[in-house]
Amino acid sequence: MFTGEMTCLFGLCFIRRRERERWRKERLVTLTEATAAENLLASQPRIFQLILSAPTICDLFGTSLGGIGLVYVNASVWQMLRGSIIIFTGILSKLFLKRQLRFAHWAGMILTMVGLILVGISSIFNDQNKSDVYKTVLGILLILVGQIVGASQMIIEEVFLKKQGFHPLHVKLHDTFSTR
């Protein structure tokens, strides 16, 4: 997965170089030859790269919390609870992106929630020891918080793509530096 994401870096470099050359040509037409050399490098627009660290940090925390939660629950429960990202992404997109969700979306999220509740409850009731129950509940909570952070990562990426106008390769470049 990392290899595929790293190859996107070559595409990004190609696109940025083409944009930079187009920008220089437009800039040279508008400026005289003497002032163009001085202003060309000083005023070329750059992407504010620190803002793109937000999805990377979300990915790091979300994956870390999920991994810590995996220590306390079975792998099958962890895998099933990862499906909760559907619910959290839907709710966050409704709140922050003002997206209208149809009946089918809500029905799918409710059906997923029912399945996740059943998986979580069966995992808790399967533990015989009381301390194991607390560890299982802690693991489930850590996994769910990790999925909330992962859903917020998706919302942040969509804001960068749609509202800020970043190229998709700019936004997905954070995957090169993150944990998945």
Short mmCIF file of C-alpha atoms in Angstrom, two decimals:
data_model
loop_
_atom_site.label_atom_id
_atom_site.label_comp_id
_atom_site.label_asym_id
_atom_site.label_seq_id
_atom_site.Cartn_x
_atom_site.Cartn_y
_atom_site.Cartn_z
CA MET A 1 0.00 0.00 0.00
CA PHE A 2 2.82 2.37 0.84
CA THR A 3 4.52 1.62 -2.49
CA GLY A 4 1.40 2.59 -4.41
CA GLU A 5 1.04 5.78 -2.41
CA MET A 6 4.70 6.64 -2.94
CA THR A 7 4.26 6.35 -6.71
CA CYS A 8 1.64 9.08 -6.44
CA LEU A 9 4.50 11.34 -5.38
CA PHE A 10 5.91 11.15 -8.91
CA GLY A 11 2.56 12.18 -10.37
CA LEU A 12 2.33 15.03 -7.90
CA CYS A 13 5.82 16.27 -8.83
CA PHE A 14 4.88 16.15 -12.51
CA ILE A 15 1.65 18.07 -11.95
CA ARG A 16 3.33 20.68 -9.73
CA ARG A 17 6.12 21.20 -12.26
CA ARG A 18 3.60 21.71 -15.06
CA GLU A 19 1.62 24.17 -12.91
CA ARG A 20 4.82 26.02 -12.00
CA GLU A 21 5.88 26.32 -15.65
CA ARG A 22 2.42 27.58 -16.65
CA TRP A 23 2.49 30.08 -13.80
CA ARG A 24 5.96 31.32 -14.81
CA LYS A 25 4.90 31.81 -18.43
CA GLU A 26 1.84 33.81 -17.38
CA ARG A 27 3.94 35.82 -14.95
CA LEU A 28 6.62 36.59 -17.55
CA VAL A 29 4.01 37.93 -19.94
CA THR A 30 2.71 40.39 -17.36
CA LEU A 31 6.06 41.55 -16.00
CA THR A 32 9.02 43.06 -17.72
CA GLU A 33 12.18 41.03 -18.14
CA ALA A 34 14.11 42.92 -15.45
CA THR A 35 11.56 42.59 -12.65
CA ALA A 36 10.47 39.08 -13.61
CA ALA A 37 13.67 37.43 -12.42
CA GLU A 38 13.43 39.15 -9.04
CA ASN A 39 9.74 38.48 -8.41
CA LEU A 40 9.47 35.03 -9.94
CA LEU A 41 10.83 32.98 -7.07
CA ALA A 42 9.70 35.35 -4.35
CA SER A 43 6.01 35.34 -5.22
CA GLN A 44 5.35 31.86 -6.57
CA PRO A 45 2.39 30.32 -4.75
CA ARG A 46 3.15 27.35 -2.54
CA ILE A 47 0.92 24.90 -0.77
CA PHE A 48 0.79 25.46 2.94
CA GLN A 49 2.07 22.01 3.84
CA LEU A 50 1.48 22.17 7.57
CA ILE A 51 -2.26 22.22 7.01
CA LEU A 52 -1.96 18.86 5.28
CA SER A 53 -0.47 17.41 8.45
CA ALA A 54 -3.94 17.39 10.05
CA PRO A 55 -5.10 14.25 8.16
CA THR A 56 -1.78 12.58 8.92
CA ILE A 57 -2.13 13.27 12.64
CA CYS A 58 -5.72 11.99 12.58
CA ASP A 59 -4.57 8.83 10.82
CA LEU A 60 -1.77 8.32 13.31
CA PHE A 61 -4.01 8.72 16.36
CA GLY A 62 -6.89 6.73 14.90
CA THR A 63 -4.70 3.80 13.94
CA SER A 64 -2.83 3.92 17.25
CA LEU A 65 -6.02 3.89 19.30
CA GLY A 66 -7.40 1.04 17.24
CA GLY A 67 -4.18 -0.92 17.67
CA ILE A 68 -4.20 -0.40 21.42
CA GLY A 69 -7.84 -1.46 21.52
CA LEU A 70 -6.90 -4.63 19.63
CA VAL A 71 -4.77 -5.68 22.61
CA TYR A 72 -7.91 -5.92 24.77
CA VAL A 73 -10.38 -7.56 22.36
CA ASN A 74 -10.40 -10.44 19.89
CA ALA A 75 -9.28 -9.71 16.35
CA SER A 76 -12.73 -10.57 15.01
CA VAL A 77 -14.36 -8.00 17.31
CA TRP A 78 -11.76 -5.40 16.31
CA GLN A 79 -12.42 -6.04 12.63
CA MET A 80 -16.18 -5.78 13.09
CA LEU A 81 -15.94 -2.58 15.15
CA ARG A 82 -13.88 -0.95 12.42
CA GLY A 83 -17.14 -0.83 10.48
CA SER A 84 -18.33 1.88 12.85
CA ILE A 85 -16.43 4.40 10.74
CA ILE A 86 -19.44 4.35 8.41
CA ILE A 87 -21.67 5.67 11.18
CA PHE A 88 -19.25 8.33 12.39
CA THR A 89 -18.43 9.55 8.88
CA GLY A 90 -22.12 9.90 8.10
CA ILE A 91 -22.82 11.85 11.27
CA LEU A 92 -19.79 14.11 10.86
CA SER A 93 -20.57 14.79 7.20
CA LYS A 94 -24.09 15.80 8.24
CA LEU A 95 -22.76 18.11 10.97
CA PHE A 96 -19.75 19.72 9.32
CA LEU A 97 -20.32 19.39 5.56
CA LYS A 98 -24.07 20.01 5.80
CA ARG A 99 -24.67 16.98 3.60
CA GLN A 100 -28.20 15.71 3.22
CA LEU A 101 -28.42 12.02 4.03
CA ARG A 102 -31.21 10.01 2.46
CA PHE A 103 -33.34 7.39 4.14
CA ALA A 104 -31.13 4.60 2.76
CA HIS A 105 -28.06 6.20 4.39
CA TRP A 106 -29.75 6.46 7.76
CA ALA A 107 -31.14 2.93 7.48
CA GLY A 108 -27.69 1.57 6.63
CA MET A 109 -26.11 3.40 9.54
CA ILE A 110 -28.79 2.15 11.96
CA LEU A 111 -28.45 -1.42 10.71
CA THR A 112 -24.66 -1.19 11.09
CA MET A 113 -25.09 0.21 14.60
CA VAL A 114 -27.35 -2.68 15.60
CA GLY A 115 -24.79 -5.18 14.32
CA LEU A 116 -21.96 -3.43 16.15
CA ILE A 117 -23.94 -3.33 19.39
CA LEU A 118 -24.58 -7.07 19.10
CA VAL A 119 -20.89 -7.77 18.45
CA GLY A 120 -19.80 -5.58 21.38
CA ILE A 121 -22.31 -7.08 23.80
CA SER A 122 -21.45 -10.65 22.82
CA SER A 123 -17.77 -9.88 23.32
CA ILE A 124 -18.44 -8.46 26.78
CA PHE A 125 -20.67 -11.36 27.86
CA ASN A 126 -18.18 -13.98 26.63
CA ASP A 127 -15.63 -12.85 29.23
CA GLN A 128 -15.84 -14.86 32.43
CA ASN A 129 -13.56 -12.79 34.63
CA LYS A 130 -14.68 -9.34 35.83
CA SER A 131 -11.28 -7.73 35.06
CA ASP A 132 -11.50 -9.13 31.53
CA VAL A 133 -14.86 -7.40 31.12
CA TYR A 134 -13.32 -4.03 31.99
CA LYS A 135 -10.46 -4.63 29.59
CA THR A 136 -12.88 -5.61 26.84
CA VAL A 137 -14.98 -2.48 27.41
CA LEU A 138 -11.80 -0.38 27.37
CA GLY A 139 -10.73 -2.03 24.12
CA ILE A 140 -14.11 -1.41 22.51
CA LEU A 141 -14.06 2.24 23.59
CA LEU A 142 -10.53 2.74 22.26
CA ILE A 143 -11.49 1.21 18.93
CA LEU A 144 -14.60 3.40 18.66
CA VAL A 145 -12.66 6.57 19.52
CA GLY A 146 -10.08 5.57 16.91
CA GLN A 147 -12.84 5.24 14.34
CA ILE A 148 -14.21 8.67 15.26
CA VAL A 149 -10.76 10.13 14.65
CA GLY A 150 -10.56 8.23 11.34
CA ALA A 151 -13.95 9.61 10.30
CA SER A 152 -12.79 13.13 11.12
CA GLN A 153 -9.76 12.49 8.89
CA MET A 154 -12.09 11.72 6.00
CA ILE A 155 -14.08 14.89 6.62
CA ILE A 156 -10.90 16.99 6.75
CA GLU A 157 -9.70 15.45 3.48
CA GLU A 158 -13.01 16.24 1.81
CA VAL A 159 -12.84 19.84 3.00
CA PHE A 160 -9.37 20.13 1.46
CA LEU A 161 -10.53 18.61 -1.82
CA LYS A 162 -13.83 20.37 -2.31
CA LYS A 163 -13.65 23.67 -0.47
CA GLN A 164 -9.94 24.50 -0.56
CA GLY A 165 -9.40 23.26 -4.13
CA PHE A 166 -6.34 21.11 -3.48
CA HIS A 167 -5.42 18.49 -6.04
CA PRO A 168 -6.34 14.94 -4.89
CA LEU A 169 -2.68 13.93 -4.95
CA HIS A 170 -1.88 16.74 -2.51
CA VAL A 171 -4.48 15.50 -0.06
CA LYS A 172 -3.64 11.80 -0.31
CA LEU A 173 0.09 12.44 -0.04
CA HIS A 174 -0.28 12.32 3.75
CA ASP A 175 -0.82 8.55 3.46
CA THR A 176 2.85 8.25 2.58
CA PHE A 177 3.75 9.47 6.05
CA SER A 178 0.94 7.90 8.06
CA THR A 179 0.47 4.50 9.62
CA ARG A 180 -1.88 2.61 7.31
#
